[in-house]
Each structure stands twice: as C-alpha cells, then as structure tokens.
Amino acid sequence: FQQSPPPVLPNLQLLAKEAVPVVDTKWDYEDVWDTKFFEDVGSMERSGNTMSVGELLVAFFLFYANFDFDRHAVCLRLSRERVPVNKFDLT
C-alpha cells in the first residue's frame, strides 16, 4: 500500500534499472511495452511503517471505497496521487 505514511512498499518499477521490452500483437499490430522489474528485494531497507495488517486492510478498503473512479485511474506503475494519467504515456 503505497499511499500509507510511510509506504509499506516503494514503487518497484521506479527502482528497476533496465527496461525489458515486451512485444504484443494481440490487436493485429505490433505494440512494444516498456516493462521493468526490480528483483533484488533482499537489498531493500525495511519500511518504517508500523501499521498492523488489519489497519492496512481497513485503510485499503477506505481508500478504494472513496476513490473517484469516474474521474481518476488507478495506476500502480506511477503511484502518484491526484495526477491525471494518460494510459498511452505511461513511461
């Protein structure tokens, strides 16, 4: 849950160093997706978040119960709050 203070997990895509291009031809044309994966999770520092699992679960449900899905998109890749997201420009 990245919106809790401090975050339980950092954005793992921001920590990734190298892009891994994935080619998708599902819609009859070639689309290349820039994917990134951070795999060395053992090197990460522990989160300073002290919330219990129950508190995190309640915060998760409260966040999405009040989320304005008509005006905003959930974007785990960018993990920014209240920023318009163009799904064709997720770099």
CSV table of C-alpha atoms in Angstrom, one decimal:
chain,number,residue,atom,x,y,z
A,1,PHE,CA,0.0,0.0,0.0
A,2,GLN,CA,2.0,3.0,-1.3
A,3,GLN,CA,-0.3,5.7,-0.1
A,4,SER,CA,0.2,5.0,3.6
A,5,PRO,CA,2.6,7.2,5.5
A,6,PRO,CA,5.4,5.9,5.2
A,7,PRO,CA,4.7,3.5,2.3
A,8,VAL,CA,4.8,-0.2,3.1
A,9,LEU,CA,6.5,-0.8,-0.3
A,10,PRO,CA,8.3,1.6,-2.6
A,11,ASN,CA,7.4,1.6,-6.3
A,12,LEU,CA,9.4,-1.3,-7.5
A,13,GLN,CA,9.3,-0.2,-11.1
A,14,LEU,CA,11.0,3.1,-10.2
A,15,LEU,CA,13.8,1.1,-8.6
A,16,ALA,CA,14.3,-1.0,-11.7
A,17,LYS,CA,17.3,0.0,-13.8
A,18,GLU,CA,16.8,-1.7,-17.2
A,19,ALA,CA,13.7,-1.8,-19.4
A,20,VAL,CA,12.6,-5.1,-20.7
A,21,PRO,CA,10.6,-4.6,-24.0
A,22,VAL,CA,7.6,-6.9,-24.5
A,23,VAL,CA,6.1,-7.2,-27.9
A,24,ASP,CA,2.3,-7.6,-28.1
A,25,THR,CA,0.5,-8.4,-31.4
A,26,LYS,CA,-2.9,-9.1,-29.8
A,27,TRP,CA,-4.8,-6.4,-31.8
A,28,ASP,CA,-3.3,-7.2,-35.2
A,29,TYR,CA,-0.4,-4.7,-34.9
A,30,GLU,CA,2.8,-4.7,-33.1
A,31,ASP,CA,2.8,-2.8,-29.8
A,32,VAL,CA,6.0,-2.7,-27.7
A,33,TRP,CA,5.6,-2.3,-23.9
A,34,ASP,CA,8.4,-0.9,-21.8
A,35,THR,CA,8.3,-3.1,-18.8
A,36,LYS,CA,10.7,-3.0,-15.8
A,37,PHE,CA,11.2,-5.4,-12.9
A,38,PHE,CA,13.1,-4.9,-9.7
A,39,GLU,CA,14.1,-8.4,-8.5
A,40,ASP,CA,16.7,-7.8,-5.7
A,41,VAL,CA,14.1,-7.3,-3.0
A,42,GLY,CA,16.5,-8.7,-0.4
A,43,SER,CA,18.6,-5.5,-0.7
A,44,MET,CA,15.7,-3.2,0.2
A,45,GLU,CA,15.5,-1.5,3.5
A,46,ARG,CA,12.6,-2.4,5.7
A,47,SER,CA,9.7,0.0,5.7
A,48,GLY,CA,9.3,2.4,8.7
A,49,ASN,CA,5.5,1.8,8.6
A,50,THR,CA,4.2,0.4,11.9
A,51,MET,CA,0.6,-0.2,10.9
A,52,SER,CA,-0.8,-3.7,11.6
A,53,VAL,CA,-2.1,-5.9,8.8
A,54,GLY,CA,-5.7,-5.1,10.0
A,55,GLU,CA,-5.0,-1.3,9.9
A,56,LEU,CA,-3.6,-1.6,6.4
A,57,LEU,CA,-6.5,-3.6,5.2
A,58,VAL,CA,-9.0,-1.1,6.6
A,59,ALA,CA,-7.1,1.8,5.1
A,60,PHE,CA,-7.0,-0.1,1.7
A,61,PHE,CA,-10.8,-0.5,1.7
A,62,LEU,CA,-11.4,3.1,2.9
A,63,PHE,CA,-9.2,4.4,0.1
A,64,TYR,CA,-11.0,2.5,-2.7
A,65,ALA,CA,-14.5,3.0,-1.1
A,66,ASN,CA,-13.9,6.7,-1.5
A,67,PHE,CA,-11.9,6.6,-4.8
A,68,ASP,CA,-13.5,8.6,-7.6
A,69,PHE,CA,-13.3,6.0,-10.4
A,70,ASP,CA,-15.3,8.3,-12.7
A,71,ARG,CA,-12.5,11.0,-12.7
A,72,HIS,CA,-9.3,9.1,-11.9
A,73,ALA,CA,-7.5,5.9,-12.8
A,74,VAL,CA,-5.6,3.6,-10.5
A,75,CYS,CA,-2.0,3.5,-11.8
A,76,LEU,CA,0.3,1.2,-9.8
A,77,ARG,CA,3.2,2.0,-12.1
A,78,LEU,CA,3.3,5.7,-11.4
A,79,SER,CA,1.9,5.5,-7.8
A,80,ARG,CA,1.1,9.2,-7.8
A,81,GLU,CA,-2.0,10.6,-6.2
A,82,ARG,CA,-4.3,13.1,-7.8
A,83,VAL,CA,-2.3,13.3,-11.1
A,84,PRO,CA,-4.2,12.8,-14.4
A,85,VAL,CA,-3.0,9.6,-16.1
A,86,ASN,CA,-2.8,9.2,-19.9
A,87,LYS,CA,-2.7,5.5,-20.4
A,88,PHE,CA,-0.8,5.9,-23.7
A,89,ASP,CA,2.0,7.8,-22.0
A,90,LEU,CA,3.0,5.5,-19.1
A,91,THR,CA,6.7,5.8,-19.4
